[in-house]
XYZ file of C-alpha atoms in Angstrom:
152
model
C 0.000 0.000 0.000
C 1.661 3.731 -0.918
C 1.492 6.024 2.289
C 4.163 8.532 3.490
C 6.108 8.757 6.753
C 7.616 11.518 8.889
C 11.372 11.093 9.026
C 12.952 13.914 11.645
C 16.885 14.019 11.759
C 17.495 14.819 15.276
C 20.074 16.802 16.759
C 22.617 14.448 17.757
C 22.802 13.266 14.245
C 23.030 17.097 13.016
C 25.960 17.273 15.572
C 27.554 13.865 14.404
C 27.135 15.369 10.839
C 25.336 11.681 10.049
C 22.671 13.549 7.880
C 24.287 11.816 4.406
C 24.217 8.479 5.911
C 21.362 8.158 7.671
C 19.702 9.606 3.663
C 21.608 6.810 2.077
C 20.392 4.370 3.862
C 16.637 5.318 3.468
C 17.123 6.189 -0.190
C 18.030 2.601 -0.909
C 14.494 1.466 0.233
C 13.181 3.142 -3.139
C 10.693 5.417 -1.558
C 10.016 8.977 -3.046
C 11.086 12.359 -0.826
C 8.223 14.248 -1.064
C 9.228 16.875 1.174
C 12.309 18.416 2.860
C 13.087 21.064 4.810
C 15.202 22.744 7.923
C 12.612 23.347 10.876
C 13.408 25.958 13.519
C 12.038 24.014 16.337
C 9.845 25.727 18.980
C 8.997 23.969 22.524
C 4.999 24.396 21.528
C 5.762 21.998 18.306
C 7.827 19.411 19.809
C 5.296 18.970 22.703
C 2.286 18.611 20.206
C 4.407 16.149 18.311
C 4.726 14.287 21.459
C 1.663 14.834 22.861
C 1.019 11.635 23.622
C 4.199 11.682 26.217
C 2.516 14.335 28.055
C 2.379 13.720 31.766
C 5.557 11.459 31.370
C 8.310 12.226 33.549
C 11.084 12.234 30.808
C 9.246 14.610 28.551
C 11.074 17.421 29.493
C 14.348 15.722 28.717
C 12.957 15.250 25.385
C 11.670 18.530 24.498
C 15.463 19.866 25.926
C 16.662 17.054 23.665
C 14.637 18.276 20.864
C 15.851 22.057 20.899
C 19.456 20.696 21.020
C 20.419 21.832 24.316
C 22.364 18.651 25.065
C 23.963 18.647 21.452
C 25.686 22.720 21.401
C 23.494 23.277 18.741
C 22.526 26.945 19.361
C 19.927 27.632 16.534
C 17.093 24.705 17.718
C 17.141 23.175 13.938
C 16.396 19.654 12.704
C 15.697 18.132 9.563
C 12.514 17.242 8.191
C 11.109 14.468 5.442
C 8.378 13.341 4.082
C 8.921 9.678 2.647
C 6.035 8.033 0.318
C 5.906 4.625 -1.253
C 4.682 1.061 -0.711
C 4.373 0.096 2.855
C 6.606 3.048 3.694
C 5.909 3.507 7.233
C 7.087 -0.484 7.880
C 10.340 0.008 5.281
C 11.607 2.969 7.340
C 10.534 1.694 11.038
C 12.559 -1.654 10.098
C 15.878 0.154 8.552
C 15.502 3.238 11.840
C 15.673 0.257 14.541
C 13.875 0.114 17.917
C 13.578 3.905 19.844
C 16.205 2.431 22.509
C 19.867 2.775 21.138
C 20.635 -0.647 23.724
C 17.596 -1.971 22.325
C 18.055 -1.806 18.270
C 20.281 -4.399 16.131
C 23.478 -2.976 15.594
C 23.011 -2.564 11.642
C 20.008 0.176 11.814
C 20.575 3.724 11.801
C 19.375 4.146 15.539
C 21.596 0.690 16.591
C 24.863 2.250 14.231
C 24.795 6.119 15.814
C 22.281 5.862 19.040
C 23.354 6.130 22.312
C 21.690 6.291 25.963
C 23.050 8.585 28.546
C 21.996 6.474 31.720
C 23.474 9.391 33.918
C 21.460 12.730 32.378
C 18.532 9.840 31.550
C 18.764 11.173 28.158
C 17.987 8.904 24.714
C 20.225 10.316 21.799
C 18.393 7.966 19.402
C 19.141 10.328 16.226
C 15.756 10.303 14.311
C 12.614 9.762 14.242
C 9.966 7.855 11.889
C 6.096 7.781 12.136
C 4.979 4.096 13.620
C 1.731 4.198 11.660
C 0.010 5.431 8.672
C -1.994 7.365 10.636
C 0.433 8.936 12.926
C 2.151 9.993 9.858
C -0.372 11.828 8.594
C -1.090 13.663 11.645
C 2.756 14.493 12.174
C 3.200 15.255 8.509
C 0.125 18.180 8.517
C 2.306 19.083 11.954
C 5.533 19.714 10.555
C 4.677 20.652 6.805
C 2.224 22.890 5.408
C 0.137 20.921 2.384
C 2.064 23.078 -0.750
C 5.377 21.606 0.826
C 4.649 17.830 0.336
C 4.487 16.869 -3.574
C 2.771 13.858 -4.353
C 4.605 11.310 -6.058
């Protein structure tokens, strides 16, 4: 089935300068980019895209996470993608690894550059992908406007 997924490159992987890797590796699943783009991140639109963290006692680490603070990147930029294809959502969670670093096989983007800081309780886990077709479409209208995803 063709459907499109949210990719986020997160700011450890901006740090690490990993963005050309981590776009290799999802280009070779054949899936269209249907939109790109830098996002200046703002607390209000990381804790609607994790919404449904809210309450959770690490969300804060997160959404500090999120704006870079732990990765001295001063301007509280990611990367943003919009991925479409054939069973895109399951190509992209498969090749991204579990959210745990510890957790992921050691040949997926998260299990290759991931890392968990035990001490600061922090999850450097270097991007994110929607888990369902649904999610992506609600994260997708979230982080682009509709003129800046093409359809393929």
């Amino acid at each position: 089935m063709k459907e499109r997924c949210l990719v986020l490159i997160k700011p450890d992987a901006l740090e690490k300068r990993l963005t050309g890797m981590i776009l290799d590796r999802l280009e070779r699943l054949e899936l269209d980019i249907v939109g790109t783009k830098a996002v200046s991140l703002t607390e209000d639109l990381i804790r609607e895209h994790y919404k449904h963290l809210a309450g959770k006692p690490f969300l804060a680490n997160v959404v500090r996470y999120m704006m870079g603070d732990y990765n001295h990147l001063p301007n509280h930029k990611i990367l943003a993608f919009v991925l479409q294809g054939e069973d895109a959502v399951k190509k992209i969670r498969h090749i991204v690894g579990a959210t745990n670093p510890d957790n992921a096989q050691a040949w997926t983007i998260r299990g290759n550059f991931g890392k968990v800081d035990k001490a600061a309780d922090i999850v450097y886990n270097c991007v994110h992908a929607s888990d369902s077709p649904e999610d992506a479409e609600r994260e997708i209208a979230l982080w682009f406007k509709p003129e800046e995803v093409l359809d393929a």
